[in-house]
Amino acid sequence: MSYTAWFECFNAECKERYELTDVIYNCRSCGSLLQVSHDYDKIKETSGGHWMRLFDDRKRHNIWPYGSGVWKMKEWVCPAVDNDNIVSMYEGESNLFLAERLGKKIGVPDLWIKLCGNSHTGSFKDLGMTVLVSMVKQIISEGKDIRAVACASTGDTSAALAAYCAAAGIQSIVFLPKDKVSPEQLIQPIANGALVLALDTDFDGCMKIVQEVTKDNTIYLANSKNSLRIEGQKTVSLEIAQQFDWEVPDVVVIPGGNLGNVSAIGKGFLLLEKVGIISKRPRIVCAQAESANPLYLYYKTGYKDYKPIRARPTHASAIQIGDPVSLEKAVSILKEFDGIVEQASEQELADACAMGDNTGMYTCPHTGVALAALFKLVERGDVRRDERVVVVSTAHGLKFSNFKLGYHKGSISNIKNRFANMPIELPASADAVQRAIDKKLSENRSG
Ligand SMILES: *Cc1c(COP(=O)(O)O)cnc(C)c1O
Ligand SMILES: [Zn+2]
């Protein structure tokens, strides 16, 4: 039972290896990104059928730590951590639901939403953070001096880091761009006892500073440049396959900012293919906000000419990133998955959120970006009517109340509230109430 994993340089000409317990984020020989690699021959000694049965079985029970959607697949994710050092909130196992009404409306009836925001801190970031913080606990238990774990964040990473560190009794430090995260996102690390540093810059500026600070190896870096997080996040695609009884959809749409998640989802599907569980790859669509679209622009040049940009403000604040850390990994995945990059304007993402919500979802703006991109692809015929589509919803709408209320109120500048549904203020009179109800119900009938 000796499954092993290590950091491996992402540069195919180098491939230098390092221990997962090393405090290291870039290759010491060539400076490239690292990725976690596994002993795939060892994994393949067990048949795909056996793995499927094992994961299905663990899902039905609740034995520590396998009740977590991430740790259920521990051998494929991070075998090196002792179960006693795992810091888990039983993340993952999020619902995949059939968005029947929205799907019919836009012309892809087999439309599913993977609700990764239904999680402890309300975003998919929990999936990666459980792996990273568990590994830190493992490293500390082996005698290394780690004083704190730090990240730069557009909001959700810091919420996840703060919660997992609080559960583990480890100090977290979060760097936020001042006044650029939602109140809900700001209160999360505050409540969880993080040292919260609000800097007068944007995400890319915070990222530079946290990289300086973590040159001190006793402060561990938790950004997605640290590829341990990708291992947890890749369980999204493993779980989607499991939820379809180990089959893959035709198309997966994901919003992308720093681009760790796109690479993670591709990595998960590639692993299923290696083990022989799937034989077909879905198309992967990465959706960006028009205000923060460096990957989209790069894609449009046929991946020939990359330029980092200065990201402009977007309501999809978690993807307001101009120079994505995981660019190379994401491009490599998109090439292998017949990938498409599409973008959405602020108006398009806001309308897509409202349309989704009106059919029972409660979308965050990033999910709105993914939905809006999908609408365009369907219209263009790049996604066909008979295809099975999964949209990865990355956060819970409850983290973005100001945005959602602002839309309905019509108080967001430059955004029209086409689908507004505001409260009707009335005197306390049964007559007035009756008239308002009659009016609404007759509108529904005629419309
Ligand atoms: C982090 C985040 C993203 C972007 O993920 P990347 O891996 O940075 O591309 C999208 N949506 C939400 C809600 C996020 O928190
Ligand atoms: Zn290298």
Short mmCIF file of C-alpha atoms and ligand atoms in Angstrom, two decimals:
data_model
loop_
_atom_site.label_atom_id
_atom_site.label_comp_id
_atom_site.label_asym_id
_atom_site.label_seq_id
_atom_site.Cartn_x
_atom_site.Cartn_y
_atom_site.Cartn_z
CA MET A 1 0.00 0.00 0.00
CA SER A 2 2.74 2.50 -0.77
CA TYR A 3 1.24 5.12 -3.03
CA THR A 4 3.67 7.96 -3.58
CA ALA A 5 3.52 11.47 -4.98
CA TRP A 6 6.08 14.23 -5.42
CA PHE A 7 6.51 17.72 -6.86
CA GLU A 8 7.78 17.59 -10.44
CA CYS A 9 8.99 20.50 -12.56
CA PHE A 10 6.36 21.38 -15.18
CA ASN A 11 9.07 22.07 -17.77
CA ALA A 12 9.18 18.88 -19.87
CA GLU A 13 12.91 19.34 -20.49
CA CYS A 14 13.69 19.48 -16.77
CA LYS A 15 11.25 17.35 -14.76
CA GLU A 16 13.30 17.79 -11.58
CA ARG A 17 11.61 16.18 -8.56
CA TYR A 18 11.13 17.40 -4.98
CA GLU A 19 9.48 16.00 -1.86
CA LEU A 20 5.96 17.16 -1.06
CA THR A 21 7.26 18.11 2.38
CA ASP A 22 9.80 20.52 0.84
CA VAL A 23 8.86 24.17 1.17
CA ILE A 24 9.18 24.97 -2.52
CA TYR A 25 6.97 26.61 -5.16
CA ASN A 26 9.18 26.85 -8.27
CA CYS A 27 11.83 24.53 -9.67
CA ARG A 28 15.26 25.25 -8.15
CA SER A 29 17.00 24.32 -11.41
CA CYS A 30 14.94 26.18 -14.01
CA GLY A 31 12.40 28.32 -12.14
CA SER A 32 9.31 26.73 -13.77
CA LEU A 33 6.05 25.91 -12.04
CA LEU A 34 5.82 22.60 -10.23
CA GLN A 35 3.05 20.05 -10.43
CA VAL A 36 2.27 17.10 -8.22
CA SER A 37 2.99 13.81 -9.93
CA HIS A 38 2.01 10.34 -8.75
CA ASP A 39 3.34 6.82 -9.17
CA TYR A 40 0.75 6.06 -11.85
CA ASP A 41 2.07 2.53 -12.40
CA LYS A 42 1.33 1.77 -8.77
CA ILE A 43 -2.18 3.25 -9.11
CA LYS A 44 -2.75 1.17 -12.26
CA GLU A 45 -1.88 -2.06 -10.42
CA THR A 46 -5.45 -1.81 -9.17
CA SER A 47 -8.10 -2.02 -11.87
CA GLY A 48 -10.39 0.86 -12.78
CA GLY A 49 -13.37 -1.25 -11.71
CA HIS A 50 -11.87 -1.76 -8.26
CA TRP A 51 -11.16 1.96 -7.82
CA MET A 52 -14.72 2.83 -8.83
CA ARG A 53 -16.14 0.37 -6.32
CA LEU A 54 -13.81 1.63 -3.57
CA PHE A 55 -14.77 5.28 -4.14
CA ASP A 56 -18.49 4.45 -4.41
CA ASP A 57 -18.25 2.50 -1.19
CA ARG A 58 -16.39 5.20 0.72
CA LYS A 59 -18.98 7.70 -0.44
CA ARG A 60 -21.71 5.70 1.23
CA HIS A 61 -19.95 5.51 4.57
CA ASN A 62 -18.48 8.07 6.86
CA ILE A 63 -15.14 6.71 8.02
CA TRP A 64 -12.47 9.35 8.68
CA PRO A 65 -11.30 10.90 6.41
CA TYR A 66 -13.05 9.23 3.47
CA GLY A 67 -16.38 10.98 3.96
CA SER A 68 -14.73 13.99 2.35
CA GLY A 69 -15.09 14.19 -1.44
CA VAL A 70 -11.38 14.97 -1.63
CA TRP A 71 -10.02 12.39 0.83
CA LYS A 72 -12.33 9.69 -0.48
CA MET A 73 -9.73 9.59 -3.27
CA LYS A 74 -6.71 10.00 -0.99
CA GLU A 75 -4.49 7.57 -2.93
CA TRP A 76 -4.95 9.68 -6.06
CA VAL A 77 -4.74 13.04 -4.32
CA CYS A 78 -2.17 13.15 -1.55
CA PRO A 79 -1.18 9.76 -0.14
CA ALA A 80 1.69 11.15 1.96
CA VAL A 81 -0.42 12.71 4.72
CA ASP A 82 -1.16 10.64 7.83
CA ASN A 83 -4.90 10.43 8.47
CA ASP A 84 -4.27 12.05 11.87
CA ASN A 85 -2.88 15.15 10.17
CA ILE A 86 -5.75 15.62 7.75
CA VAL A 87 -7.63 18.88 8.26
CA SER A 88 -11.02 18.36 6.65
CA MET A 89 -14.51 19.83 6.81
CA TYR A 90 -15.83 17.02 4.63
CA GLU A 91 -15.61 19.26 1.60
CA GLY A 92 -16.62 18.08 -1.86
CA GLU A 93 -19.57 15.78 -2.57
CA SER A 94 -21.36 18.88 -3.81
CA ASN A 95 -24.57 18.53 -5.71
CA LEU A 96 -24.66 18.14 -9.48
CA PHE A 97 -28.12 19.12 -10.54
CA LEU A 98 -30.06 19.13 -13.76
CA ALA A 99 -30.83 22.73 -14.67
CA GLU A 100 -33.83 21.64 -16.63
CA ARG A 101 -35.68 24.91 -17.14
CA LEU A 102 -32.61 26.98 -17.96
CA GLY A 103 -31.30 24.25 -20.26
CA LYS A 104 -34.54 24.12 -22.22
CA LYS A 105 -34.67 27.85 -22.46
CA ILE A 106 -31.21 28.19 -23.99
CA GLY A 107 -31.38 25.06 -26.14
CA VAL A 108 -29.23 22.51 -24.27
CA PRO A 109 -31.72 20.44 -22.28
CA ASP A 110 -29.01 18.18 -20.81
CA LEU A 111 -27.50 21.03 -18.76
CA TRP A 112 -26.06 20.30 -15.32
CA ILE A 113 -24.60 22.60 -12.67
CA LYS A 114 -21.85 21.38 -10.34
CA LEU A 115 -22.45 23.39 -7.20
CA CYS A 116 -18.93 23.71 -5.82
CA GLY A 117 -20.02 26.76 -3.81
CA ASN A 118 -22.11 24.53 -1.53
CA SER A 119 -19.17 24.04 0.74
CA HIS A 120 -17.87 25.05 4.16
CA THR A 121 -16.62 28.51 3.17
CA GLY A 122 -18.87 28.84 0.13
CA SER A 123 -16.46 28.27 -2.75
CA PHE A 124 -14.50 25.49 -4.46
CA LYS A 125 -11.35 26.81 -2.77
CA ASP A 126 -12.06 24.46 0.15
CA LEU A 127 -11.14 21.50 -2.06
CA GLY A 128 -7.56 22.62 -2.53
CA MET A 129 -7.14 24.12 0.89
CA THR A 130 -7.88 20.90 2.76
CA VAL A 131 -4.92 19.30 0.96
CA LEU A 132 -2.56 22.22 1.48
CA VAL A 133 -3.31 22.77 5.17
CA SER A 134 -3.16 19.02 5.86
CA MET A 135 0.27 18.90 4.24
CA VAL A 136 1.40 21.85 6.39
CA LYS A 137 0.22 19.99 9.48
CA GLN A 138 2.15 16.94 8.29
CA ILE A 139 5.30 19.04 7.75
CA ILE A 140 4.99 20.59 11.21
CA SER A 141 4.50 17.14 12.75
CA GLU A 142 7.76 16.06 11.10
CA GLY A 143 9.57 18.82 13.01
CA LYS A 144 9.83 21.71 10.52
CA ASP A 145 9.29 25.22 11.82
CA ILE A 146 6.29 26.74 10.02
CA ARG A 147 5.02 29.85 11.82
CA ALA A 148 2.14 30.75 9.53
CA VAL A 149 0.49 30.13 6.17
CA ALA A 150 -0.10 33.12 3.88
CA CYS A 151 -1.98 33.91 0.69
CA ALA A 152 -2.96 36.77 -1.56
CA SER A 153 -6.60 36.54 -2.43
CA THR A 154 -9.53 37.95 -4.32
CA GLY A 155 -11.64 36.80 -1.37
CA ASP A 156 -12.42 33.11 -1.52
CA THR A 157 -8.90 31.75 -1.08
CA SER A 158 -8.43 33.74 2.11
CA ALA A 159 -11.78 32.56 3.47
CA ALA A 160 -10.82 28.93 2.87
CA LEU A 161 -7.28 29.33 4.20
CA ALA A 162 -8.47 31.07 7.35
CA ALA A 163 -11.09 28.41 8.11
CA TYR A 164 -8.81 25.41 7.61
CA CYS A 165 -5.97 27.04 9.54
CA ALA A 166 -8.32 27.89 12.40
CA ALA A 167 -9.46 24.27 12.50
CA ALA A 168 -5.83 23.12 12.57
CA GLY A 169 -4.61 25.72 15.09
CA ILE A 170 -2.18 27.28 12.61
CA GLN A 171 -1.90 31.08 12.11
CA SER A 172 -3.07 32.33 8.71
CA ILE A 173 -2.10 35.63 7.06
CA VAL A 174 -4.23 36.95 4.22
CA PHE A 175 -3.42 39.77 1.80
CA LEU A 176 -6.52 41.37 0.30
CA PRO A 177 -6.84 44.21 -2.21
CA LYS A 178 -8.46 46.93 -0.08
CA ASP A 179 -12.16 47.55 -0.84
CA LYS A 180 -12.18 45.00 -3.65
CA VAL A 181 -13.71 41.99 -1.93
CA SER A 182 -17.34 41.60 -0.84
CA PRO A 183 -18.26 42.19 2.83
CA GLU A 184 -19.12 38.51 3.15
CA GLN A 185 -15.67 37.54 1.90
CA LEU A 186 -13.97 40.06 4.18
CA ILE A 187 -15.72 38.90 7.34
CA GLN A 188 -14.79 35.25 6.83
CA PRO A 189 -11.02 35.51 7.54
CA ILE A 190 -11.71 38.12 10.23
CA ALA A 191 -14.04 35.71 12.01
CA ASN A 192 -11.61 32.83 11.64
CA GLY A 193 -8.76 34.66 13.33
CA ALA A 194 -6.54 35.37 10.33
CA LEU A 195 -4.10 38.25 10.32
CA VAL A 196 -5.92 40.28 7.66
CA LEU A 197 -3.81 42.76 5.68
CA ALA A 198 -5.81 45.03 3.36
CA LEU A 199 -3.41 46.52 0.84
CA ASP A 200 -3.89 49.54 -1.33
CA THR A 201 -3.43 47.61 -4.61
CA ASP A 202 -5.10 44.95 -6.74
CA PHE A 203 -4.77 41.15 -6.56
CA ASP A 204 -1.67 41.09 -8.75
CA GLY A 205 -0.06 43.64 -6.39
CA CYS A 206 -0.92 41.53 -3.31
CA MET A 207 0.54 38.48 -5.04
CA LYS A 208 3.91 40.21 -5.51
CA ILE A 209 4.12 41.09 -1.83
CA VAL A 210 3.11 37.69 -0.52
CA GLN A 211 5.81 36.13 -2.70
CA GLU A 212 8.36 38.44 -1.08
CA VAL A 213 7.15 37.61 2.42
CA THR A 214 7.17 33.85 1.84
CA LYS A 215 10.81 33.85 0.81
CA ASP A 216 11.09 33.28 4.55
CA ASN A 217 10.47 29.53 4.57
CA THR A 218 8.74 29.59 7.94
CA ILE A 219 5.82 31.36 6.26
CA TYR A 220 4.23 28.89 3.88
CA LEU A 221 2.64 30.11 0.63
CA ALA A 222 -0.93 28.97 0.00
CA ASN A 223 -1.62 30.46 -3.43
CA SER A 224 -2.52 28.12 -6.28
CA LYS A 225 1.00 28.41 -7.53
CA ASN A 226 1.44 25.85 -4.79
CA SER A 227 0.34 22.82 -6.76
CA LEU A 228 -0.90 20.89 -3.71
CA ARG A 229 -4.14 22.82 -4.10
CA ILE A 230 -4.59 21.60 -7.66
CA GLU A 231 -4.62 18.01 -6.36
CA GLY A 232 -7.68 18.73 -4.23
CA GLN A 233 -9.39 20.71 -6.96
CA LYS A 234 -8.96 17.97 -9.53
CA THR A 235 -11.52 15.95 -7.56
CA VAL A 236 -14.20 18.17 -9.15
CA SER A 237 -13.86 16.30 -12.42
CA LEU A 238 -13.46 12.93 -10.69
CA GLU A 239 -16.65 13.64 -8.80
CA ILE A 240 -18.56 14.80 -11.89
CA ALA A 241 -17.66 11.49 -13.55
CA GLN A 242 -18.70 9.55 -10.46
CA GLN A 243 -22.01 11.41 -10.31
CA PHE A 244 -22.72 10.31 -13.90
CA ASP A 245 -21.90 6.68 -12.95
CA TRP A 246 -18.33 7.06 -14.21
CA GLU A 247 -19.09 8.66 -17.52
CA VAL A 248 -17.97 12.07 -18.71
CA PRO A 249 -20.10 14.86 -20.12
CA ASP A 250 -19.44 16.32 -23.59
CA VAL A 251 -18.62 19.84 -22.43
CA VAL A 252 -17.42 21.36 -19.14
CA VAL A 253 -17.56 25.16 -18.71
CA ILE A 254 -15.50 26.86 -15.96
CA PRO A 255 -14.78 30.49 -15.12
CA GLY A 256 -11.05 31.19 -15.04
CA GLY A 257 -8.90 33.81 -13.32
CA ASN A 258 -5.56 32.54 -12.10
CA LEU A 259 -6.35 29.42 -14.15
CA GLY A 260 -5.52 26.83 -11.50
CA ASN A 261 -9.02 25.39 -11.64
CA VAL A 262 -9.06 24.83 -15.40
CA SER A 263 -5.80 22.94 -15.15
CA ALA A 264 -7.07 20.99 -12.15
CA ILE A 265 -10.21 19.85 -13.90
CA GLY A 266 -8.25 18.69 -16.93
CA LYS A 267 -5.77 16.89 -14.69
CA GLY A 268 -8.61 14.95 -13.07
CA PHE A 269 -10.01 13.78 -16.40
CA LEU A 270 -6.53 12.76 -17.60
CA LEU A 271 -6.12 10.64 -14.49
CA LEU A 272 -9.43 8.86 -15.13
CA GLU A 273 -8.21 8.17 -18.65
CA LYS A 274 -4.85 6.81 -17.39
CA VAL A 275 -6.63 4.41 -15.06
CA GLY A 276 -8.88 3.27 -17.89
CA ILE A 277 -12.14 4.48 -16.38
CA ILE A 278 -12.99 6.83 -19.25
CA SER A 279 -12.08 6.68 -22.92
CA LYS A 280 -13.50 9.98 -24.10
CA ARG A 281 -12.46 13.51 -23.14
CA PRO A 282 -14.96 16.33 -22.68
CA ARG A 283 -14.34 19.69 -24.32
CA ILE A 284 -13.22 22.20 -21.72
CA VAL A 285 -14.44 25.77 -22.02
CA CYS A 286 -12.77 28.47 -19.95
CA ALA A 287 -14.88 31.60 -19.45
CA GLN A 288 -13.31 34.95 -18.59
CA ALA A 289 -14.70 38.35 -17.74
CA GLU A 290 -14.15 40.80 -20.58
CA SER A 291 -12.47 43.13 -18.06
CA ALA A 292 -9.90 40.48 -17.12
CA ASN A 293 -9.34 38.43 -20.25
CA PRO A 294 -5.62 37.76 -20.83
CA LEU A 295 -6.26 34.10 -21.64
CA TYR A 296 -9.06 34.98 -24.06
CA LEU A 297 -6.78 37.39 -25.91
CA TYR A 298 -4.01 34.79 -26.01
CA TYR A 299 -6.44 32.14 -27.34
CA LYS A 300 -7.52 34.56 -30.06
CA THR A 301 -3.90 34.72 -31.29
CA GLY A 302 -3.84 30.91 -31.55
CA TYR A 303 -1.71 30.87 -28.36
CA LYS A 304 1.08 32.67 -30.21
CA ASP A 305 1.28 36.00 -28.50
CA TYR A 306 0.76 36.27 -24.73
CA LYS A 307 0.60 39.58 -22.94
CA PRO A 308 -0.28 40.08 -19.29
CA ILE A 309 -2.83 42.87 -18.90
CA ARG A 310 -3.96 45.19 -16.15
CA ALA A 311 -7.28 43.69 -15.12
CA ARG A 312 -10.12 46.21 -14.91
CA PRO A 313 -12.81 46.01 -12.24
CA THR A 314 -15.43 43.32 -12.74
CA HIS A 315 -18.28 42.12 -10.55
CA ALA A 316 -16.74 38.69 -11.00
CA SER A 317 -14.10 39.89 -8.54
CA ALA A 318 -12.51 36.48 -7.93
CA ILE A 319 -11.32 36.41 -11.54
CA GLN A 320 -10.08 39.99 -11.77
CA ILE A 321 -6.57 38.83 -12.59
CA GLY A 322 -4.36 40.20 -15.35
CA ASP A 323 -1.37 37.87 -15.16
CA PRO A 324 -2.54 34.35 -14.28
CA VAL A 325 -0.03 32.19 -12.42
CA SER A 326 -1.18 28.89 -13.94
CA LEU A 327 -1.31 30.10 -17.55
CA GLU A 328 1.04 27.45 -18.97
CA LYS A 329 -0.74 24.60 -17.24
CA ALA A 330 -4.13 25.83 -18.39
CA VAL A 331 -3.05 26.25 -22.00
CA SER A 332 -1.58 22.76 -22.04
CA ILE A 333 -4.91 21.39 -20.74
CA LEU A 334 -7.00 23.42 -23.18
CA LYS A 335 -4.92 22.09 -26.08
CA GLU A 336 -5.47 18.51 -24.92
CA PHE A 337 -9.20 18.97 -24.44
CA ASP A 338 -10.11 20.72 -27.70
CA GLY A 339 -10.59 23.76 -25.49
CA ILE A 340 -12.40 27.00 -26.12
CA VAL A 341 -11.99 30.33 -24.34
CA GLU A 342 -14.94 32.73 -24.32
CA GLN A 343 -15.61 35.98 -22.50
CA ALA A 344 -18.58 37.79 -20.98
CA SER A 345 -19.28 41.48 -20.44
CA GLU A 346 -20.61 42.84 -17.14
CA GLN A 347 -24.10 43.12 -18.62
CA GLU A 348 -23.94 39.57 -19.96
CA LEU A 349 -22.75 38.06 -16.68
CA ALA A 350 -25.36 39.95 -14.68
CA ASP A 351 -28.20 38.87 -16.97
CA ALA A 352 -26.97 35.28 -16.97
CA CYS A 353 -27.01 35.30 -13.15
CA ALA A 354 -30.55 36.64 -13.10
CA MET A 355 -31.72 34.06 -15.65
CA GLY A 356 -30.13 31.24 -13.69
CA ASP A 357 -31.63 32.49 -10.43
CA ASN A 358 -35.04 32.75 -12.00
CA THR A 359 -34.90 29.01 -12.67
CA GLY A 360 -33.96 28.12 -9.11
CA MET A 361 -30.21 28.68 -8.89
CA TYR A 362 -28.51 31.26 -6.70
CA THR A 363 -25.55 32.18 -8.84
CA CYS A 364 -22.35 34.04 -8.02
CA PRO A 365 -21.05 36.45 -10.70
CA HIS A 366 -18.34 33.96 -11.78
CA THR A 367 -20.93 31.33 -12.48
CA GLY A 368 -22.69 34.10 -14.41
CA VAL A 369 -19.57 34.46 -16.57
CA ALA A 370 -19.60 30.72 -17.29
CA LEU A 371 -23.32 30.71 -18.10
CA ALA A 372 -23.03 33.76 -20.36
CA ALA A 373 -20.13 32.11 -22.23
CA LEU A 374 -22.22 28.97 -22.65
CA PHE A 375 -25.15 30.96 -24.06
CA LYS A 376 -22.80 32.34 -26.74
CA LEU A 377 -21.38 28.94 -27.63
CA VAL A 378 -24.84 27.46 -28.00
CA GLU A 379 -25.93 30.35 -30.18
CA ARG A 380 -22.87 29.94 -32.39
CA GLY A 381 -23.40 26.19 -32.66
CA ASP A 382 -20.10 25.37 -30.91
CA VAL A 383 -22.13 23.45 -28.34
CA ARG A 384 -24.87 21.30 -29.85
CA ARG A 385 -28.38 20.73 -28.60
CA ASP A 386 -27.85 17.03 -27.91
CA GLU A 387 -24.67 17.50 -25.90
CA ARG A 388 -24.42 16.97 -22.16
CA VAL A 389 -23.02 20.13 -20.59
CA VAL A 390 -21.74 20.74 -17.06
CA VAL A 391 -21.20 24.27 -15.78
CA VAL A 392 -18.89 24.45 -12.77
CA SER A 393 -20.41 26.90 -10.32
CA THR A 394 -17.46 28.13 -8.30
CA ALA A 395 -18.99 30.01 -5.35
CA HIS A 396 -22.25 30.46 -3.49
CA GLY A 397 -24.40 33.43 -4.46
CA LEU A 398 -24.80 34.33 -0.79
CA LYS A 399 -21.25 35.71 -0.84
CA PHE A 400 -22.31 38.37 -3.33
CA SER A 401 -25.46 39.92 -1.87
CA ASN A 402 -24.55 43.52 -2.75
CA PHE A 403 -24.08 42.63 -6.39
CA LYS A 404 -27.30 40.67 -6.58
CA LEU A 405 -29.39 43.24 -4.75
CA GLY A 406 -27.78 46.04 -6.75
CA TYR A 407 -28.79 44.33 -9.97
CA HIS A 408 -32.44 44.07 -9.01
CA LYS A 409 -32.49 47.61 -7.63
CA GLY A 410 -30.94 48.90 -10.84
CA SER A 411 -28.27 50.66 -8.81
CA ILE A 412 -25.21 49.22 -10.57
CA SER A 413 -23.79 51.74 -13.01
CA ASN A 414 -23.72 50.63 -16.65
CA ILE A 415 -25.83 47.54 -15.99
CA LYS A 416 -29.49 47.41 -17.00
CA ASN A 417 -31.69 45.25 -14.81
CA ARG A 418 -33.66 43.49 -17.53
CA PHE A 419 -34.79 40.74 -15.15
CA ALA A 420 -35.41 42.89 -12.07
CA ASN A 421 -37.79 41.56 -9.43
CA MET A 422 -38.03 44.15 -6.66
CA PRO A 423 -40.32 44.04 -3.62
CA ILE A 424 -43.58 45.93 -4.10
CA GLU A 425 -44.18 48.35 -1.24
CA LEU A 426 -47.82 48.56 -0.23
CA PRO A 427 -49.97 49.95 2.55
CA ALA A 428 -51.19 47.33 5.00
CA SER A 429 -54.42 46.87 3.05
CA ALA A 430 -55.92 43.56 1.95
CA ASP A 431 -57.35 45.21 -1.16
CA ALA A 432 -54.05 46.59 -2.33
CA VAL A 433 -52.41 43.24 -1.68
CA GLN A 434 -55.11 41.40 -3.62
CA ARG A 435 -54.65 43.72 -6.60
CA ALA A 436 -50.87 43.22 -6.60
CA ILE A 437 -51.23 39.44 -6.53
CA ASP A 438 -53.84 39.43 -9.31
CA LYS A 439 -51.65 41.62 -11.47
CA LYS A 440 -48.61 39.36 -11.04
CA LEU A 441 -50.49 36.15 -11.68
CA SER A 442 -52.18 37.46 -14.80
CA GLU A 443 -48.81 38.67 -16.11
CA ASN A 444 -47.41 35.18 -15.56
CA ARG A 445 -50.29 33.68 -17.54
CA SER A 446 -49.96 36.01 -20.48
CA GLY A 447 -46.17 35.99 -20.50
C1 LIG B 1 -10.79 31.43 -7.38
C2 LIG B 1 -12.09 31.54 -8.05
C3 LIG B 1 -12.22 31.41 -9.44
C4 LIG B 1 -11.05 31.29 -10.36
O1 LIG B 1 -10.30 30.13 -10.22
P1 LIG B 1 -8.81 30.11 -10.80
O2 LIG B 1 -8.27 28.82 -10.41
O3 LIG B 1 -8.11 31.27 -10.19
O4 LIG B 1 -8.96 30.28 -12.29
C5 LIG B 1 -13.48 31.47 -9.99
N1 LIG B 1 -14.57 31.65 -9.21
C6 LIG B 1 -14.47 31.77 -7.89
C7 LIG B 1 -15.72 31.99 -7.11
C8 LIG B 1 -13.24 31.72 -7.25
O5 LIG B 1 -13.17 31.87 -5.93
ZN ZN B 2 12.86 22.65 -13.67
#
